[in-house]
């Protein structure tokens, strides 16, 4: 399911987490698991959870250089219409109380 061949590629964690937590065949409980993981104190988060949030913020702020075309759609088959709309939905599901990161 994942297109990520190298964890050092740009947005590798974002793509991997999108496929793991937001594919339509996944249960809503997985999103809750992710929400819990990223809301832990930063020192208690695993490195992938921190990296996922950093990459999500980066993409939402407009810096998508290195994000392979169609990678998010390929792993999630989202129905949002665009990567930007999908990423906004992800943010709102995980951080419903926080505003979207500002676009650069």
Tab-separated table of N, CA and C in Angstrom:
chain	number	residue	atom	x	y	z
A	1	UNK	N	0.817	-1.192	0.000
A	1	UNK	CA	0.000	0.000	0.000
A	1	UNK	C	0.865	1.263	0.000
A	2	UNK	N	1.966	1.272	0.711
A	2	UNK	CA	2.793	2.453	0.816
A	2	UNK	C	3.718	2.588	-0.382
A	3	UNK	N	3.913	3.815	-0.828
A	3	UNK	CA	4.832	4.092	-1.926
A	3	UNK	C	6.210	4.434	-1.406
A	4	UNK	N	6.380	4.544	-0.110
A	4	UNK	CA	7.638	4.986	0.472
A	4	UNK	C	8.652	3.851	0.404
A	5	UNK	N	9.732	4.106	-0.305
A	5	UNK	CA	10.793	3.112	-0.419
A	5	UNK	C	11.918	3.415	0.567
A	6	UNK	N	12.076	4.678	0.892
A	6	UNK	CA	13.167	5.118	1.752
A	6	UNK	C	12.597	6.084	2.784
A	7	UNK	N	12.770	5.765	4.045
A	7	UNK	CA	12.218	6.609	5.108
A	7	UNK	C	12.860	7.997	5.146
A	8	UNK	N	13.963	8.193	4.431
A	8	UNK	CA	14.618	9.496	4.404
A	8	UNK	C	14.091	10.392	3.285
A	9	UNK	N	13.195	9.863	2.446
A	9	UNK	CA	12.605	10.681	1.391
A	9	UNK	C	11.735	11.770	2.015
A	10	UNK	N	11.617	12.921	1.342
A	10	UNK	CA	10.728	13.964	1.861
A	10	UNK	C	9.299	13.430	2.017
A	11	UNK	N	8.687	13.748	3.124
A	11	UNK	CA	7.295	13.398	3.409
A	11	UNK	C	7.054	11.894	3.551
A	12	UNK	N	8.100	11.123	3.758
A	12	UNK	CA	7.951	9.666	3.880
A	12	UNK	C	7.018	9.291	5.023
A	13	UNK	N	7.151	9.948	6.155
A	13	UNK	CA	6.312	9.613	7.307
A	13	UNK	C	4.875	10.055	7.073
A	14	UNK	N	4.686	11.230	6.500
A	14	UNK	CA	3.336	11.704	6.179
A	14	UNK	C	2.628	10.716	5.259
A	15	UNK	N	3.301	10.277	4.219
A	15	UNK	CA	2.706	9.342	3.271
A	15	UNK	C	2.400	8.010	3.956
A	16	UNK	N	3.346	7.526	4.724
A	16	UNK	CA	3.163	6.257	5.421
A	16	UNK	C	1.997	6.322	6.408
A	17	UNK	N	1.946	7.381	7.208
A	17	UNK	CA	0.868	7.538	8.189
A	17	UNK	C	-0.476	7.752	7.499
A	18	UNK	N	-0.485	8.473	6.393
A	18	UNK	CA	-1.745	8.679	5.664
A	18	UNK	C	-2.319	7.334	5.240
A	19	UNK	N	-1.474	6.478	4.693
A	19	UNK	CA	-1.935	5.158	4.273
A	19	UNK	C	-2.363	4.293	5.439
A	20	UNK	N	-1.647	4.398	6.530
A	20	UNK	CA	-1.945	3.565	7.698
A	20	UNK	C	-3.220	4.004	8.411
A	21	UNK	N	-3.404	5.308	8.564
A	21	UNK	CA	-4.495	5.810	9.398
A	21	UNK	C	-5.697	6.356	8.638
A	22	UNK	N	-5.555	6.686	7.340
A	22	UNK	CA	-6.638	7.353	6.623
A	22	UNK	C	-7.118	6.638	5.371
A	23	UNK	N	-6.653	5.436	5.137
A	23	UNK	CA	-7.181	4.641	4.025
A	23	UNK	C	-8.630	4.305	4.360
A	24	UNK	N	-9.537	4.312	3.377
A	24	UNK	CA	-10.960	4.082	3.681
A	24	UNK	C	-11.271	2.719	4.307
A	25	UNK	N	-10.383	1.760	4.165
A	25	UNK	CA	-10.627	0.453	4.767
A	25	UNK	C	-10.211	0.397	6.235
A	26	UNK	N	-9.601	1.449	6.730
A	26	UNK	CA	-9.167	1.496	8.125
A	26	UNK	C	-10.343	1.879	9.007
A	27	UNK	N	-10.268	1.508	10.263
A	27	UNK	CA	-11.350	1.831	11.190
A	27	UNK	C	-11.151	3.221	11.784
A	28	UNK	N	-12.227	3.895	12.145
A	28	UNK	CA	-12.104	5.218	12.778
A	28	UNK	C	-11.281	5.163	14.070
A	29	UNK	N	-11.252	4.004	14.695
A	29	UNK	CA	-10.479	3.866	15.944
A	29	UNK	C	-8.994	4.165	15.711
A	30	UNK	N	-8.487	3.868	14.509
A	30	UNK	CA	-7.084	4.156	14.222
A	30	UNK	C	-6.805	5.649	14.246
A	31	UNK	N	-7.732	6.451	13.742
A	31	UNK	CA	-7.551	7.905	13.783
A	31	UNK	C	-7.488	8.367	15.237
A	32	UNK	N	-8.311	7.783	16.078
A	32	UNK	CA	-8.271	8.129	17.505
A	32	UNK	C	-6.922	7.745	18.112
A	33	UNK	N	-6.379	6.626	17.707
A	33	UNK	CA	-5.055	6.207	18.182
A	33	UNK	C	-4.004	7.230	17.780
A	34	UNK	N	-4.063	7.688	16.540
A	34	UNK	CA	-3.122	8.707	16.073
A	34	UNK	C	-3.325	10.009	16.829
A	35	UNK	N	-4.564	10.411	17.002
A	35	UNK	CA	-4.864	11.648	17.729
A	35	UNK	C	-4.251	11.592	19.126
A	36	UNK	N	-4.427	10.478	19.800
A	36	UNK	CA	-3.861	10.312	21.146
A	36	UNK	C	-2.335	10.405	21.099
A	37	UNK	N	-1.720	9.759	20.116
A	37	UNK	CA	-0.257	9.744	20.012
A	37	UNK	C	0.324	11.136	19.815
A	38	UNK	N	-0.313	11.954	18.978
A	38	UNK	CA	0.257	13.276	18.688
A	38	UNK	C	-0.123	14.325	19.728
A	39	UNK	N	-1.031	13.987	20.628
A	39	UNK	CA	-1.390	14.930	21.688
A	39	UNK	C	-0.642	14.655	22.989
A	40	UNK	N	0.191	13.639	22.992
A	40	UNK	CA	1.038	13.392	24.165
A	40	UNK	C	2.050	14.524	24.269
A	41	UNK	N	2.600	14.741	25.465
A	41	UNK	CA	3.692	15.712	25.559
A	41	UNK	C	4.802	15.330	24.576
A	42	UNK	N	5.442	16.309	24.001
A	42	UNK	CA	6.420	16.077	22.936
A	42	UNK	C	7.489	15.079	23.355
A	43	UNK	N	7.904	15.127	24.605
A	43	UNK	CA	8.946	14.203	25.064
A	43	UNK	C	8.440	12.758	25.167
A	44	UNK	N	7.126	12.570	25.165
A	44	UNK	CA	6.544	11.230	25.233
A	44	UNK	C	6.111	10.687	23.867
A	45	UNK	N	6.197	11.524	22.832
A	45	UNK	CA	5.815	11.086	21.488
A	45	UNK	C	6.955	10.294	20.862
A	46	UNK	N	6.592	9.294	20.060
A	46	UNK	CA	7.652	8.604	19.321
A	46	UNK	C	8.078	9.494	18.155
A	47	UNK	N	9.244	9.203	17.616
A	47	UNK	CA	9.820	10.048	16.569
A	47	UNK	C	8.933	10.110	15.332
A	48	UNK	N	8.262	9.010	14.991
A	48	UNK	CA	7.399	9.029	13.814
A	48	UNK	C	6.194	9.943	14.008
A	49	UNK	N	5.618	9.943	15.200
A	49	UNK	CA	4.479	10.833	15.464
A	49	UNK	C	4.918	12.291	15.342
A	50	UNK	N	6.068	12.618	15.905
A	50	UNK	CA	6.572	14.001	15.795
A	50	UNK	C	6.847	14.363	14.341
A	51	UNK	N	7.475	13.437	13.610
A	51	UNK	CA	7.807	13.696	12.210
A	51	UNK	C	6.539	13.851	11.380
A	52	UNK	N	5.536	13.019	11.637
A	52	UNK	CA	4.267	13.126	10.929
A	52	UNK	C	3.678	14.529	11.095
A	53	UNK	N	3.624	15.029	12.313
A	53	UNK	CA	3.049	16.352	12.566
A	53	UNK	C	3.889	17.433	11.886
A	54	UNK	N	5.208	17.317	11.939
A	54	UNK	CA	6.068	18.301	11.271
A	54	UNK	C	5.812	18.311	9.766
A	55	UNK	N	5.731	17.126	9.174
A	55	UNK	CA	5.512	17.044	7.729
A	55	UNK	C	4.105	17.511	7.355
A	56	UNK	N	3.118	17.224	8.189
A	56	UNK	CA	1.758	17.692	7.942
A	56	UNK	C	1.710	19.214	7.990
A	57	UNK	N	2.321	19.802	9.008
A	57	UNK	CA	2.390	21.276	9.103
A	57	UNK	C	3.079	21.866	7.875
A	58	UNK	N	4.186	21.253	7.494
A	58	UNK	CA	4.955	21.753	6.342
A	58	UNK	C	4.103	21.725	5.074
A	59	UNK	N	3.424	20.608	4.830
A	59	UNK	CA	2.600	20.499	3.621
A	59	UNK	C	1.443	21.488	3.649
A	60	UNK	N	0.810	21.636	4.808
A	60	UNK	CA	-0.321	22.570	4.904
A	60	UNK	C	0.116	24.024	4.776
A	61	UNK	N	1.365	24.304	5.117
A	61	UNK	CA	1.836	25.684	4.988
A	61	UNK	C	2.292	25.991	3.558
A	62	UNK	N	2.172	24.993	2.666
A	62	UNK	CA	2.456	25.238	1.258
A	62	UNK	C	3.800	24.728	0.782
A	63	UNK	N	4.634	24.232	1.685
A	63	UNK	CA	5.945	23.720	1.299
A	63	UNK	C	5.818	22.231	0.997
A	64	UNK	N	5.504	21.911	-0.253
A	64	UNK	CA	5.308	20.516	-0.653
A	64	UNK	C	6.416	20.021	-1.583
A	65	UNK	N	7.515	20.778	-1.642
A	65	UNK	CA	8.620	20.346	-2.490
A	65	UNK	C	9.115	18.980	-2.022
A	66	UNK	N	9.128	18.048	-2.933
A	66	UNK	CA	9.567	16.695	-2.615
A	66	UNK	C	8.423	15.728	-2.343
A	67	UNK	N	7.190	16.251	-2.218
A	67	UNK	CA	6.031	15.380	-2.027
A	67	UNK	C	5.667	14.808	-3.400
A	68	UNK	N	5.844	13.496	-3.581
A	68	UNK	CA	5.573	12.912	-4.900
A	68	UNK	C	4.116	13.108	-5.316
A	69	UNK	N	3.946	13.437	-6.586
A	69	UNK	CA	2.601	13.628	-7.130
A	69	UNK	C	1.787	12.357	-6.947
A	70	UNK	N	0.576	12.518	-6.487
A	70	UNK	CA	-0.382	11.429	-6.288
A	70	UNK	C	-0.027	10.457	-5.165
A	71	UNK	N	1.044	10.692	-4.433
A	71	UNK	CA	1.443	9.760	-3.374
A	71	UNK	C	0.370	9.636	-2.305
A	72	UNK	N	-0.203	10.754	-1.869
A	72	UNK	CA	-1.229	10.695	-0.823
A	72	UNK	C	-2.488	10.006	-1.340
A	73	UNK	N	-2.875	10.312	-2.556
A	73	UNK	CA	-4.052	9.650	-3.126
A	73	UNK	C	-3.810	8.148	-3.287
A	74	UNK	N	-2.630	7.793	-3.756
A	74	UNK	CA	-2.327	6.378	-3.983
A	74	UNK	C	-2.430	5.542	-2.717
A	75	UNK	N	-2.072	6.109	-1.567
A	75	UNK	CA	-2.108	5.323	-0.320
A	75	UNK	C	-3.420	5.457	0.434
A	76	UNK	N	-4.247	6.462	0.087
A	76	UNK	CA	-5.494	6.673	0.841
A	76	UNK	C	-6.750	6.553	-0.011
A	77	UNK	N	-6.634	6.822	-1.297
A	77	UNK	CA	-7.798	6.868	-2.192
A	77	UNK	C	-8.841	7.848	-1.641
A	78	UNK	N	-8.344	8.991	-1.154
A	78	UNK	CA	-9.232	9.995	-0.567
A	78	UNK	C	-10.258	10.483	-1.576
A	79	UNK	N	-11.377	10.960	-1.066
A	79	UNK	CA	-12.418	11.522	-1.911
A	79	UNK	C	-12.526	13.021	-1.751
A	80	UNK	N	-11.470	13.637	-1.253
A	80	UNK	CA	-11.492	15.068	-0.938
A	80	UNK	C	-11.276	15.957	-2.162
A	81	UNK	N	-10.771	15.406	-3.258
A	81	UNK	CA	-10.592	16.187	-4.473
A	81	UNK	C	-9.193	16.709	-4.707
A	82	UNK	N	-8.418	16.898	-3.654
A	82	UNK	CA	-7.046	17.382	-3.805
A	82	UNK	C	-6.254	17.023	-2.557
A	83	UNK	N	-4.919	17.032	-2.712
A	83	UNK	CA	-4.064	16.801	-1.540
A	83	UNK	C	-4.342	17.836	-0.464
A	84	UNK	N	-4.479	19.095	-0.883
A	84	UNK	CA	-4.692	20.167	0.080
A	84	UNK	C	-5.972	19.935	0.893
A	85	UNK	N	-7.053	19.590	0.227
A	85	UNK	CA	-8.315	19.332	0.932
A	85	UNK	C	-8.174	18.117	1.858
A	86	UNK	N	-7.499	17.076	1.378
A	86	UNK	CA	-7.280	15.892	2.211
A	86	UNK	C	-6.476	16.262	3.454
A	87	UNK	N	-5.381	16.994	3.272
A	87	UNK	CA	-4.531	17.355	4.411
A	87	UNK	C	-5.268	18.251	5.404
A	88	UNK	N	-6.107	19.143	4.904
A	88	UNK	CA	-6.919	19.971	5.805
A	88	UNK	C	-7.856	19.097	6.622
A	89	UNK	N	-8.468	18.105	6.004
A	89	UNK	CA	-9.354	17.201	6.735
A	89	UNK	C	-8.576	16.423	7.796
A	90	UNK	N	-7.404	15.946	7.432
A	90	UNK	CA	-6.566	15.221	8.394
A	90	UNK	C	-6.272	16.111	9.594
A	91	UNK	N	-5.852	17.350	9.320
A	91	UNK	CA	-5.546	18.283	10.409
A	91	UNK	C	-6.771	18.472	11.299
A	92	UNK	N	-7.914	18.711	10.698
A	92	UNK	CA	-9.131	18.975	11.466
A	92	UNK	C	-9.572	17.753	12.270
A	93	UNK	N	-9.300	16.556	11.781
A	93	UNK	CA	-9.629	15.348	12.542
A	93	UNK	C	-8.687	15.149	13.722
A	94	UNK	N	-7.441	15.541	13.552
A	94	UNK	CA	-6.451	15.316	14.602
A	94	UNK	C	-6.365	16.494	15.569
A	95	UNK	N	-6.474	17.700	15.051
A	95	UNK	CA	-6.344	18.914	15.864
A	95	UNK	C	-7.582	19.796	15.700
A	96	UNK	N	-8.766	19.314	16.093
A	96	UNK	CA	-9.992	20.078	15.830
A	96	UNK	C	-10.044	21.439	16.518
A	97	UNK	N	-9.294	21.622	17.557
A	97	UNK	CA	-9.312	22.888	18.305
A	97	UNK	C	-8.277	23.886	17.806
A	98	UNK	N	-7.390	23.448	16.913
A	98	UNK	CA	-6.287	24.305	16.476
A	98	UNK	C	-6.517	24.802	15.053
A	99	UNK	N	-6.123	26.053	14.773
A	99	UNK	CA	-6.260	26.547	13.399
A	99	UNK	C	-5.268	25.849	12.476
A	100	UNK	N	-5.594	25.840	11.199
A	100	UNK	CA	-4.696	25.271	10.216
A	100	UNK	C	-3.383	26.057	10.205
A	101	UNK	N	-2.266	25.372	9.959
A	101	UNK	CA	-1.009	26.114	9.808
A	101	UNK	C	-1.129	27.126	8.678
A	102	UNK	N	-0.516	28.281	8.858
A	102	UNK	CA	-0.592	29.355	7.853
A	102	UNK	C	0.185	28.975	6.602
A	103	UNK	N	-0.386	29.341	5.467
A	103	UNK	CA	0.299	29.105	4.193
A	103	UNK	C	1.388	30.153	4.017
A	104	UNK	N	2.510	29.716	3.456
A	104	UNK	CA	3.638	30.636	3.241
A	104	UNK	C	3.389	31.500	2.033
